[in-house]
Short mmCIF file of C-alpha atoms in Angstrom, two decimals:
data_model
loop_
_atom_site.label_atom_id
_atom_site.label_comp_id
_atom_site.label_asym_id
_atom_site.label_seq_id
_atom_site.Cartn_x
_atom_site.Cartn_y
_atom_site.Cartn_z
CA MET D 209 -29.67 -3.55 18.60
CA GLN D 210 -27.41 -5.18 21.30
CA ASP D 211 -26.57 -8.34 19.37
CA PRO D 212 -22.89 -8.67 20.55
CA GLU D 213 -23.80 -8.01 24.15
CA PHE D 214 -26.57 -10.67 23.84
CA PHE D 215 -24.16 -13.24 22.55
CA ARG D 216 -21.62 -12.27 25.25
CA GLU D 217 -24.23 -12.72 27.99
CA PHE D 218 -25.37 -16.07 26.57
CA ILE D 219 -21.73 -17.41 26.33
CA ALA D 220 -21.11 -16.22 29.94
CA SER D 221 -24.22 -18.07 31.21
CA LEU D 222 -23.09 -21.26 29.45
CA ASN D 223 -19.71 -20.94 31.13
CA ILE D 224 -21.33 -20.60 34.56
CA MET D 225 -23.45 -23.78 33.86
CA GLU D 226 -20.37 -25.65 32.92
CA THR D 227 -18.54 -24.53 36.09
CA LEU D 228 -21.51 -25.52 38.26
CA LEU D 229 -22.18 -28.97 36.92
CA PRO D 230 -18.76 -30.33 37.69
CA MET D 231 -19.15 -29.06 41.26
CA TYR D 232 -22.41 -30.97 41.49
CA ASN D 233 -20.90 -34.10 40.15
CA SER D 234 -17.80 -33.81 42.40
CA ALA D 235 -20.08 -33.26 45.50
CA MET D 236 -22.20 -36.31 44.78
CA MET D 237 -19.20 -38.60 43.95
CA THR D 238 -16.69 -37.56 46.64
CA PRO D 239 -17.14 -40.53 49.03
CA ALA D 240 -16.95 -43.14 46.35
CA ASN D 241 -13.86 -41.58 44.91
CA THR D 242 -12.11 -41.58 48.34
CA ALA D 243 -13.06 -45.26 48.97
CA MET D 244 -11.75 -46.10 45.52
CA LYS D 245 -8.59 -44.24 46.10
CA SER D 246 -8.03 -45.99 49.36
CA ASP D 247 -8.68 -49.38 47.82
CA SER D 248 -6.48 -48.55 44.96
CA GLY D 249 -3.75 -47.46 47.34
CA LEU D 250 -3.74 -50.62 49.42
CA THR D 251 -4.12 -52.98 46.39
CA HIS D 252 -2.04 -51.28 43.97
CA ALA D 253 0.29 -54.28 43.34
CA LEU D 254 -2.50 -56.76 43.69
CA PRO D 255 -5.14 -57.73 41.18
CA VAL D 256 -8.30 -55.93 41.61
CA SER D 257 -10.95 -57.79 43.45
CA ARG D 258 -14.33 -58.17 42.01
CA LYS D 259 -16.15 -57.88 45.36
CA ARG D 260 -17.05 -54.52 46.71
CA SER D 261 -15.79 -53.51 50.02
CA ARG D 262 -18.28 -52.80 52.87
CA ASP D 263 -17.40 -49.14 52.94
CA SER D 264 -18.10 -48.75 49.21
CA ILE D 265 -21.32 -50.60 49.50
CA HIS D 266 -22.57 -48.65 52.54
CA PRO D 267 -20.73 -45.32 52.57
CA LEU D 268 -23.03 -43.85 55.10
CA ILE D 269 -22.30 -46.51 57.77
CA SER D 270 -18.71 -45.32 58.38
CA PHE D 271 -19.92 -41.70 59.35
CA PRO D 272 -22.01 -40.64 62.21
CA ASN D 273 -25.68 -40.01 61.52
CA GLY D 274 -25.68 -36.38 62.55
CA GLN D 275 -22.83 -35.44 60.28
CA ILE D 276 -24.39 -37.30 57.24
CA GLN D 277 -27.77 -35.49 57.64
CA ASN D 278 -26.13 -32.12 58.01
CA GLN D 279 -24.14 -32.68 54.79
CA ASN D 280 -27.26 -33.90 52.95
CA SER D 281 -29.40 -30.93 54.05
CA ASN D 282 -26.59 -28.47 53.00
CA HIS D 283 -26.10 -30.13 49.60
CA CYS D 284 -29.88 -30.16 48.95
CA GLY D 285 -30.29 -26.44 49.78
CA SER D 286 -27.35 -25.40 47.58
CA PHE D 287 -28.49 -27.65 44.66
CA THR D 288 -32.05 -26.26 44.83
CA PHE D 289 -30.84 -22.70 44.77
CA LEU D 290 -28.44 -23.34 41.91
CA GLY D 291 -31.14 -25.25 39.86
CA GLU D 292 -33.63 -22.43 40.22
CA ASP D 293 -31.02 -19.88 39.30
CA ILE D 294 -29.88 -21.73 36.27
CA SER D 295 -33.52 -22.41 35.08
CA LEU D 296 -34.26 -18.77 35.44
CA GLN D 297 -31.18 -17.80 33.35
CA VAL D 298 -32.04 -20.45 30.84
CA GLN D 299 -35.47 -19.21 30.51
CA GLN D 300 -34.31 -15.58 30.19
CA GLN D 301 -31.88 -16.66 27.59
CA GLN D 302 -34.57 -18.46 25.67
CA LEU D 303 -36.75 -15.42 25.81
CA GLU D 304 -33.84 -13.28 24.52
CA VAL D 305 -33.31 -15.75 21.73
CA HIS D 306 -36.91 -15.76 20.70
CA ARG D 307 -37.05 -12.02 20.87
CA PHE D 308 -33.90 -11.76 18.72
CA ILE D 309 -35.34 -14.16 16.24
CA ALA D 310 -38.60 -12.33 16.04
CA GLN D 311 -36.78 -8.98 15.54
CA HIS D 312 -34.57 -10.49 12.89
CA THR D 313 -37.58 -12.15 11.17
CA GLU D 314 -39.52 -8.83 11.19
CA ARG D 315 -36.48 -6.97 9.86
CA VAL D 316 -36.04 -9.58 7.04
CA ARG D 317 -39.78 -9.38 6.21
CA LEU D 318 -39.58 -5.54 5.99
CA GLU D 319 -36.61 -5.72 3.84
CA VAL D 320 -38.15 -8.14 1.44
CA GLU D 321 -41.32 -6.17 1.36
CA GLU D 322 -39.41 -3.04 0.54
CA ARG D 323 -37.37 -4.80 -2.13
CA ARG D 324 -40.50 -6.24 -3.61
CA LYS D 325 -42.10 -2.72 -3.71
CA ARG D 326 -38.87 -1.38 -5.38
CA TYR D 327 -38.96 -4.07 -7.96
CA SER D 328 -42.64 -3.47 -8.62
CA ARG D 329 -42.07 0.32 -9.02
CA ARG D 330 -39.20 -0.41 -11.49
CA ILE D 331 -41.36 -2.81 -13.51
CA ILE D 332 -44.26 -0.31 -13.56
CA ALA D 333 -41.98 2.52 -14.71
CA ALA D 334 -40.47 0.38 -17.47
CA VAL D 335 -44.04 -0.72 -18.69
CA GLU D 336 -45.27 2.88 -18.61
CA GLU D 337 -42.16 4.10 -20.56
CA GLY D 338 -42.77 1.32 -23.25
CA ILE D 339 -46.55 2.18 -23.35
CA ALA D 340 -45.65 5.89 -23.68
CA ASN D 341 -43.16 5.22 -26.51
CA ARG D 342 -45.77 3.11 -28.36
CA LEU D 343 -48.40 5.84 -27.90
CA ARG D 344 -45.95 8.48 -29.06
CA ALA D 345 -45.21 6.45 -32.25
CA LYS D 346 -48.95 5.92 -32.91
CA GLU D 347 -49.68 9.62 -32.52
CA GLU D 348 -46.89 10.43 -34.97
CA GLU D 349 -48.33 7.86 -37.38
CA ILE D 350 -51.77 9.38 -36.96
CA GLU D 351 -50.51 12.82 -37.52
CA LYS D 352 -48.64 11.70 -40.80
CA ILE D 353 -51.86 9.99 -41.93
CA GLY D 354 -53.86 13.14 -41.20
CA LYS D 355 -51.45 15.19 -43.28
CA LEU D 356 -51.61 12.76 -46.13
CA ASN D 357 -55.45 12.80 -45.97
CA LEU D 358 -55.37 16.64 -46.17
CA ALA D 359 -53.16 16.47 -49.14
CA LEU D 360 -55.34 13.90 -50.87
CA GLU D 361 -58.35 16.00 -50.11
CA GLU D 362 -56.75 19.10 -51.68
CA ARG D 363 -55.74 16.99 -54.66
CA LEU D 364 -59.25 15.73 -55.02
CA LYS D 365 -60.66 19.19 -54.90
CA SER D 366 -58.20 20.30 -57.52
CA LEU D 367 -59.14 17.33 -59.67
CA CYS D 368 -62.92 18.04 -59.24
CA VAL D 369 -62.30 21.67 -60.35
CA GLU D 370 -60.21 20.55 -63.27
CA ASN D 371 -62.88 18.04 -64.22
CA GLN D 372 -65.55 20.71 -64.05
CA ILE D 373 -63.43 22.95 -66.30
CA TRP D 374 -63.00 20.22 -68.84
CA ARG D 375 -66.68 19.40 -68.74
CA ASN D 376 -67.57 22.97 -69.38
CA LEU D 377 -65.08 23.07 -72.19
CA ALA D 378 -66.50 19.87 -73.78
CA GLN D 379 -70.03 21.22 -73.50
CA THR D 380 -68.82 24.52 -75.18
CA ASN D 381 -67.07 22.54 -77.89
CA GLU D 382 -70.08 20.32 -78.37
CA ALA D 383 -72.44 23.40 -78.81
CA THR D 384 -69.84 24.95 -81.32
CA ALA D 385 -69.72 21.68 -83.27
CA ASN D 386 -73.53 21.47 -83.34
CA ALA D 387 -73.75 25.04 -84.59
CA LEU D 388 -71.15 24.36 -87.28
CA ARG D 389 -72.86 21.08 -88.22
CA SER D 390 -76.13 23.01 -88.75
CA ASN D 391 -74.39 25.70 -90.78
CA LEU D 392 -72.71 22.96 -92.93
CA GLU D 393 -76.03 21.23 -93.57
CA HIS D 394 -77.57 24.51 -94.53
CA VAL D 395 -74.70 25.22 -96.96
CA LEU D 396 -74.99 21.73 -98.54
CA ALA D 397 -78.75 22.21 -98.93
CA GLN D 398 -78.03 25.49 -100.72
CA VAL D 399 -75.43 23.87 -103.01
CA ASN D 400 -77.80 21.10 -103.91
CA ASN D 401 -80.49 23.61 -104.82
CA GLU D 402 -77.91 25.50 -106.98
CA GLN D 403 -76.92 22.32 -108.76
CA HIS D 404 -80.64 21.53 -109.31
CA HIS D 405 -81.30 24.84 -110.94
CA ALA D 406 -78.16 24.77 -112.99
CA ASN D 407 -79.00 21.28 -114.46
CA TYR D 408 -82.59 22.36 -115.60
CA GLY D 409 -81.51 25.77 -116.81
CA ALA D 410 -84.18 27.74 -115.12
CA GLY D 411 -83.45 31.49 -115.89
CA GLY D 412 -79.91 32.05 -116.75
CA GLY D 413 -79.23 35.41 -115.35
CA ALA D 414 -81.17 34.81 -112.10
CA LEU D 415 -79.40 31.46 -111.77
CA ASP D 416 -75.94 33.08 -112.14
CA ALA D 417 -76.87 35.59 -109.45
CA ASP D 418 -78.01 32.89 -106.99
CA ALA D 419 -74.90 30.82 -107.69
CA ALA D 420 -72.72 33.77 -106.95
CA ALA D 421 -74.53 34.36 -103.61
CA MET D 422 -74.20 30.70 -102.70
CA THR D 423 -70.51 30.76 -103.60
CA ASP D 424 -70.04 33.81 -101.35
CA ASP D 425 -71.58 31.96 -98.50
CA ALA D 426 -69.27 29.01 -98.84
CA GLU D 427 -66.09 30.96 -99.77
CA SER D 428 -62.90 30.91 -97.88
CA CYS D 429 -62.40 32.99 -94.69
CA CYS D 430 -59.13 34.10 -96.20
CA GLY D 431 -60.99 35.77 -99.19
CA SER D 432 -59.77 33.24 -101.84
CA ASN D 433 -61.36 30.23 -103.47
CA TYR D 434 -61.27 28.13 -106.49
CA ALA D 435 -61.48 29.48 -109.98
CA ALA D 436 -64.68 30.84 -111.59
CA GLY D 437 -66.07 27.34 -112.42
CA ASP D 438 -65.87 26.13 -108.79
CA ASP D 439 -69.64 26.57 -108.13
CA ASP D 440 -70.14 22.77 -108.25
CA ASP D 441 -67.50 21.96 -105.69
CA MET D 442 -68.16 20.76 -102.19
CA ARG D 443 -67.25 23.08 -99.26
CA THR D 444 -67.15 21.94 -95.65
CA LEU D 445 -66.79 23.82 -92.31
CA ALA D 446 -64.54 22.25 -89.70
CA ALA D 447 -65.38 22.20 -85.97
CA PHE D 448 -63.69 24.35 -83.40
CA GLY D 449 -60.31 23.16 -81.99
CA GLY D 450 -59.64 20.78 -84.78
CA GLU D 451 -62.67 18.53 -84.52
CA ARG D 452 -63.13 16.25 -87.52
CA GLU D 453 -66.34 16.10 -89.27
CA VAL D 454 -67.28 13.34 -91.73
CA VAL D 455 -69.58 14.61 -94.49
CA LYS D 456 -71.09 12.68 -97.41
CA ASP D 457 -71.64 14.75 -100.48
CA LYS D 458 -74.07 13.44 -103.04
CA VAL D 459 -73.12 15.78 -105.90
CA ASP D 460 -73.69 14.37 -109.33
CA ASP D 461 -70.32 14.67 -111.02
CA GLU D 462 -70.88 13.88 -114.61
CA ASP D 463 -68.53 16.16 -116.53
CA CYS D 464 -64.68 15.82 -116.57
CA THR D 465 -64.09 19.43 -115.68
CA SER D 466 -65.53 19.11 -112.21
CA LYS D 467 -63.38 15.92 -111.67
CA ASN D 468 -60.20 17.70 -112.61
CA GLN D 469 -61.06 20.61 -110.31
CA ARG D 470 -61.39 18.16 -107.26
CA LEU D 471 -57.93 16.69 -107.81
CA CYS D 472 -55.18 17.37 -105.18
CA ARG D 473 -53.66 20.81 -105.76
CA HIS D 474 -50.28 19.60 -104.61
CA CYS D 475 -49.74 16.35 -106.53
CA GLY D 476 -52.58 16.47 -109.05
CA LYS D 477 -52.97 12.65 -109.02
CA VAL D 478 -55.53 11.78 -106.24
CA GLU D 479 -58.90 13.28 -105.41
CA ALA D 480 -58.71 15.94 -102.65
CA ARG D 481 -60.12 14.66 -99.40
CA VAL D 482 -58.44 16.89 -96.78
CA LEU D 483 -60.00 20.13 -95.67
CA LEU D 484 -57.49 22.65 -94.44
CA LEU D 485 -58.02 25.06 -91.52
CA PRO D 486 -58.55 27.97 -91.05
CA CYS D 487 -58.85 28.73 -94.79
CA ARG D 488 -61.37 25.75 -95.34
CA HIS D 489 -59.94 24.81 -98.71
CA LEU D 490 -60.62 21.18 -99.75
CA CYS D 491 -57.49 20.95 -101.90
CA LEU D 492 -55.10 18.11 -100.71
CA CYS D 493 -55.20 14.40 -100.79
CA THR D 494 -54.66 12.15 -97.79
CA VAL D 495 -51.01 11.64 -98.48
CA CYS D 496 -50.20 15.30 -99.16
CA GLY D 497 -52.34 16.44 -96.12
CA SER D 498 -49.85 15.01 -93.72
CA SER D 499 -46.82 16.49 -95.29
CA VAL D 500 -47.92 19.85 -96.64
CA HIS D 501 -48.10 22.63 -93.89
CA THR D 502 -49.42 25.56 -96.06
CA CYS D 503 -52.51 25.74 -98.25
CA PRO D 504 -51.54 25.35 -101.98
CA VAL D 505 -54.49 27.72 -102.96
CA CYS D 506 -53.96 30.68 -100.54
CA ASN D 507 -50.52 29.86 -99.03
CA THR D 508 -52.10 30.15 -95.58
CA PRO D 509 -50.38 28.19 -92.72
CA LYS D 510 -52.30 25.16 -91.74
CA ASN D 511 -53.50 24.86 -88.12
CA ALA D 512 -55.63 21.67 -88.50
CA SER D 513 -57.11 19.45 -91.15
CA VAL D 514 -60.32 17.39 -91.59
CA HIS D 515 -60.61 14.20 -93.63
CA VAL D 516 -63.79 14.21 -95.65
CA ILE D 517 -65.41 11.00 -97.02
CA MET D 518 -67.01 11.74 -100.29
CA SER D 519 -69.27 9.27 -102.37
CA SER D 520 -69.98 9.74 -106.05
#
């Protein structure tokens, strides 16, 4: 843009107008000034009169008519030409000023628009970056939760398998316990029959053979048992894995020999109520059952024990 040149032309036109306007004023006021100078030269030392002179009132009277008309026509022509020239220059300068203002306004508008777009792009980029960071954090959190869910699912599967194993083991133990219970009931029934036959003395030799057979069924797995007179004693079978069975024995204990045989084999003071496993000897009381670790009858190490409730 030619901004300095435009201002230079504008200042030059203003200078031309300033030079022309004094010339116009001097041309119009020349006769009056000369008259005033003549008056002031004649009456320099005198006080100024308030009345105007005839020449100052009618300046055109002192000049011939032809000369005055020529001067007026010349002045009018020159003034008309100068006025048109000045008006054209002023209009041109105004157009230049308006054009310059329009260009400057357009440039400012474009700059503001560009700056606004730049700021908008920066704001959008910042917002997108923030949203991307949040989405990344959420994705990481979702991934962690997914891994935790997988671990929990694996743990749940393992617990289900373990639960099934324990259920199967419990069912197996329950079946074993039921079988042992039925065997125990059968043995107790045989013992009751033996005692019934012994009390009524039905057939001595045959009764002794039956008693020996019943004793063999209830003897210890270690091959040892009580003395020869232990046919009237109670024998119990323990459940697999140390299960405790409570059995009530209704054996009629009338003689003192059978009572002495059912005393604790360790202390000999209290009735034996603890069945030792795996030898299945009912030979210890409750107190000695917790402290003794071997069977006092067969010296077999104790793996488990069962407390038996007996009623006389």
